[in-house]
Amino acid sequence: MSLLGGTVTAEQTAAYLRTLPAIRERCGRVHELAKQGKLQYFDYHPEKEDDVADFCVNLMKVRDNATSSKSLTHTFMNEAPHGRWSHLDAGIERVQPLIAKWGAGAGPPDVKEQARRVLDLTLVSVLLDAGAGNVWKYVEESSGLTFNRSEGLGVASVHMFESGFFSGDPEQPYRADAAGLSKITPEKTAAAMQVSESNPMDGIDGRASLLFSLSKALTANPQFFGADGRPGNLIDFLESESRVDEGVRIVPIAALWHALIEGLNPIWPSRITFGGVALGDVWPCPSLGASVANPVEGDDLVPFHKLTGWLTYSIVTVLQRILNWKLEGIEDMTGLPEYRNGGLLVDLGVLSLKEGLLTINPKSGLPRVPPSHPAIVEWRAMTVIELDRLAELIRKKLELTPSQLSLAQVLEGATWKGGREIAKIKRPDTSGPPIEIESDGTVF
């Protein structure tokens, strides 16, 4: 095995597969196979990447009425980074008005407590953010607006948070803690999310199970979440891992990743255990395993940790916006391997499915498979590396550097929204992805 240039233990492999660098490294191996035409389910067409970059740039241009390359460049540079905050504010602002509401009350919380509360909301909202299906919608009573998919889940989570749904303290609804989360059931979650026979949601049991399991994880890891088992207490852990440079608090992204990957590990359903460790969002890729000379156990595994990555990006937004902290090493973060980013690649021809290998849903005429299927593993691995490549292409077209246009900004303003837009064009009835995933509420 090539991990350390020699024989390694299962425990070392498991530890490696839960690091940020492992995601890009293992996905990069799959990408190399694609260049050689050795994937089992997909053909790779790199000549189409420029079309995808143009589609994303033109989408931004139309969306923001950019009339020149200069104004378009300015638009991209000022794009908010990818994070849950933007979904919580779908249609109208909700987070800042919440913060203002707290400040207007008796004994207003200090800035750290504000950050703790928003982090509480962010974490539970991300865990609710798996694919909801093509039918479900959420109607916001106060605004009269209707939302579906990620925005609907985000808006619903805001109102659940305001009502004290996640809090174990009746005197303080604006928090999430182990006591409150331990009382969550599928029935309560379904009611709060307006789920009914006429408004069904995929994976409602999985969502509720994740939140219930979160209560146990918070209690089991006081070093990250404090004695009261609260997600927002990550603020205090990260402060202890930080340094101050010229008046700016600098937090290593590795510290945040470590806290999330270790502290939340118990909540993920057991799929693969390796070296005595439940790996979470890590999957076997047969085409990768077949490419390794003298393979050993674990050589075929590809880590994604999508929800951990999505949560990391989302928490970074909270730390930056509320506390003005700086995150160090954020370039190690990868693009998110989910169906919007991946769908963009399939719909615009960078990836094409090989004929006759996947089960077709007779209702939609689209392939439909579970997230564990090797085709989905190949698709997600390719998505991670292609997002890096697309980010470079977009920067080149706009004459920007990575410091001027981060991967997180590309994800928010270009690829994720691009994937959604092309899905609307290709499948206007559902706006769903080109490959249907049998969601259980715990992966996407």
Coordinates of N, CA and C in Angstrom, one line a residue, residues 50-67 72 75-76 79 340-341 344 348 394 397-398 409-425:
D50 N -14.5 23.5 -20.6 CA -14.6 24.9 -20.9 C -16.1 25.3 -21.1
D51 N -16.9 24.4 -21.7 CA -18.3 24.8 -21.8 C -19.0 24.9 -20.5
V52 N -18.6 24.1 -19.5 CA -19.2 24.3 -18.2 C -18.7 25.6 -17.5
A53 N -17.5 25.9 -17.7 CA -17.0 27.2 -17.1 C -17.7 28.4 -17.7
D54 N -17.9 28.3 -19.1 CA -18.7 29.4 -19.8 C -20.1 29.5 -19.3
F55 N -20.7 28.3 -19.1 CA -22.1 28.3 -18.6 C -22.2 29.0 -17.3
C56 N -21.3 28.7 -16.4 CA -21.3 29.2 -15.0 C -21.1 30.8 -15.1
V57 N -20.1 31.2 -15.9 CA -19.8 32.6 -16.0 C -21.0 33.4 -16.6
N58 N -21.6 32.8 -17.6 CA -22.7 33.5 -18.2 C -23.9 33.5 -17.3
L59 N -24.1 32.5 -16.5 CA -25.2 32.4 -15.5 C -25.0 33.6 -14.5
M60 N -23.8 33.8 -14.1 CA -23.6 34.9 -13.1 C -23.8 36.2 -13.8
K61 N -23.4 36.3 -15.1 CA -23.6 37.6 -15.8 C -25.0 37.9 -15.9
V62 N -25.9 37.0 -16.3 CA -27.3 37.2 -16.5 C -27.9 37.5 -15.1
R63 N -27.6 36.7 -14.1 CA -28.2 36.8 -12.8 C -27.9 38.2 -12.2
D64 N -26.8 38.7 -12.4 CA -26.4 39.9 -11.7 C -26.3 41.1 -12.6
N65 N -26.8 41.0 -13.9 CA -26.9 42.1 -14.8 C -25.5 42.7 -15.0
A66 N -24.5 41.8 -15.1 CA -23.1 42.3 -15.3 C -23.0 42.7 -16.8
T67 N -22.7 43.9 -17.0 CA -22.6 44.4 -18.4 C -21.2 44.5 -19.0
L72 N -18.5 41.9 -14.0 CA -18.6 40.5 -13.8 C -17.6 40.0 -12.8
T75 N -18.4 41.1 -9.4 CA -19.5 40.3 -8.9 C -19.0 39.0 -8.3
F76 N -18.1 38.3 -9.0 CA -17.5 37.1 -8.5 C -16.7 37.3 -7.3
E79 N -18.8 37.6 -4.3 CA -19.8 36.5 -4.0 C -19.5 35.9 -2.6
R340 N -25.9 18.6 -7.1 CA -25.9 19.8 -7.9 C -24.6 20.0 -8.6
N341 N -23.5 19.9 -7.9 CA -22.2 20.0 -8.5 C -21.9 18.9 -9.5
L344 N -24.2 19.0 -12.7 CA -23.6 20.0 -13.7 C -22.7 19.3 -14.7
L348 N -23.9 18.7 -18.7 CA -23.1 19.4 -19.7 C -22.0 18.6 -20.4
I394 N -12.5 29.1 -14.4 CA -13.3 30.3 -14.2 C -12.4 31.5 -13.8
K397 N -10.6 32.8 -16.9 CA -11.5 33.6 -17.7 C -11.7 35.0 -17.1
L398 N -11.7 35.1 -15.8 CA -11.9 36.4 -15.2 C -10.6 37.1 -14.7
Q409 N -16.3 30.4 -3.0 CA -17.0 31.4 -3.8 C -17.5 30.8 -5.1
V410 N -16.6 30.0 -5.7 CA -17.0 29.3 -6.9 C -18.1 28.3 -6.7
L411 N -18.1 27.6 -5.6 CA -19.1 26.6 -5.2 C -20.5 27.4 -5.1
E412 N -20.5 28.5 -4.4 CA -21.7 29.2 -4.1 C -22.3 29.9 -5.4
G413 N -21.4 30.6 -6.1 CA -21.9 31.5 -7.2 C -21.9 30.8 -8.5
A414 N -21.2 29.7 -8.7 CA -21.1 29.1 -10.1 C -21.6 27.7 -10.2
T415 N -20.9 26.7 -9.5 CA -21.2 25.3 -9.8 C -22.5 24.8 -9.2
W416 N -22.7 25.2 -7.9 CA -23.9 24.7 -7.2 C -25.2 25.3 -7.9
K417 N -25.1 26.6 -8.1 CA -26.2 27.3 -8.8 C -26.3 26.9 -10.3
G418 N -25.1 26.6 -10.9 CA -25.1 26.2 -12.3 C -25.8 24.8 -12.4
G419 N -25.5 23.9 -11.4 CA -26.1 22.6 -11.4 C -27.6 22.7 -11.3
R420 N -28.1 23.6 -10.4 CA -29.5 23.7 -10.3 C -30.2 24.3 -11.5
E421 N -29.5 25.3 -12.2 CA -30.1 25.9 -13.3 C -30.2 25.0 -14.5
I422 N -29.1 24.2 -14.8 CA -29.2 23.3 -15.9 C -30.2 22.2 -15.6
A423 N -30.4 21.8 -14.3 CA -31.4 20.8 -14.0 C -32.8 21.3 -14.3
K424 N -33.0 22.6 -14.1 CA -34.3 23.2 -14.4 C -34.6 23.2 -15.9
I425 N -33.5 23.4 -16.7 CA -33.6 23.4 -18.1 C -33.8 22.0 -18.7

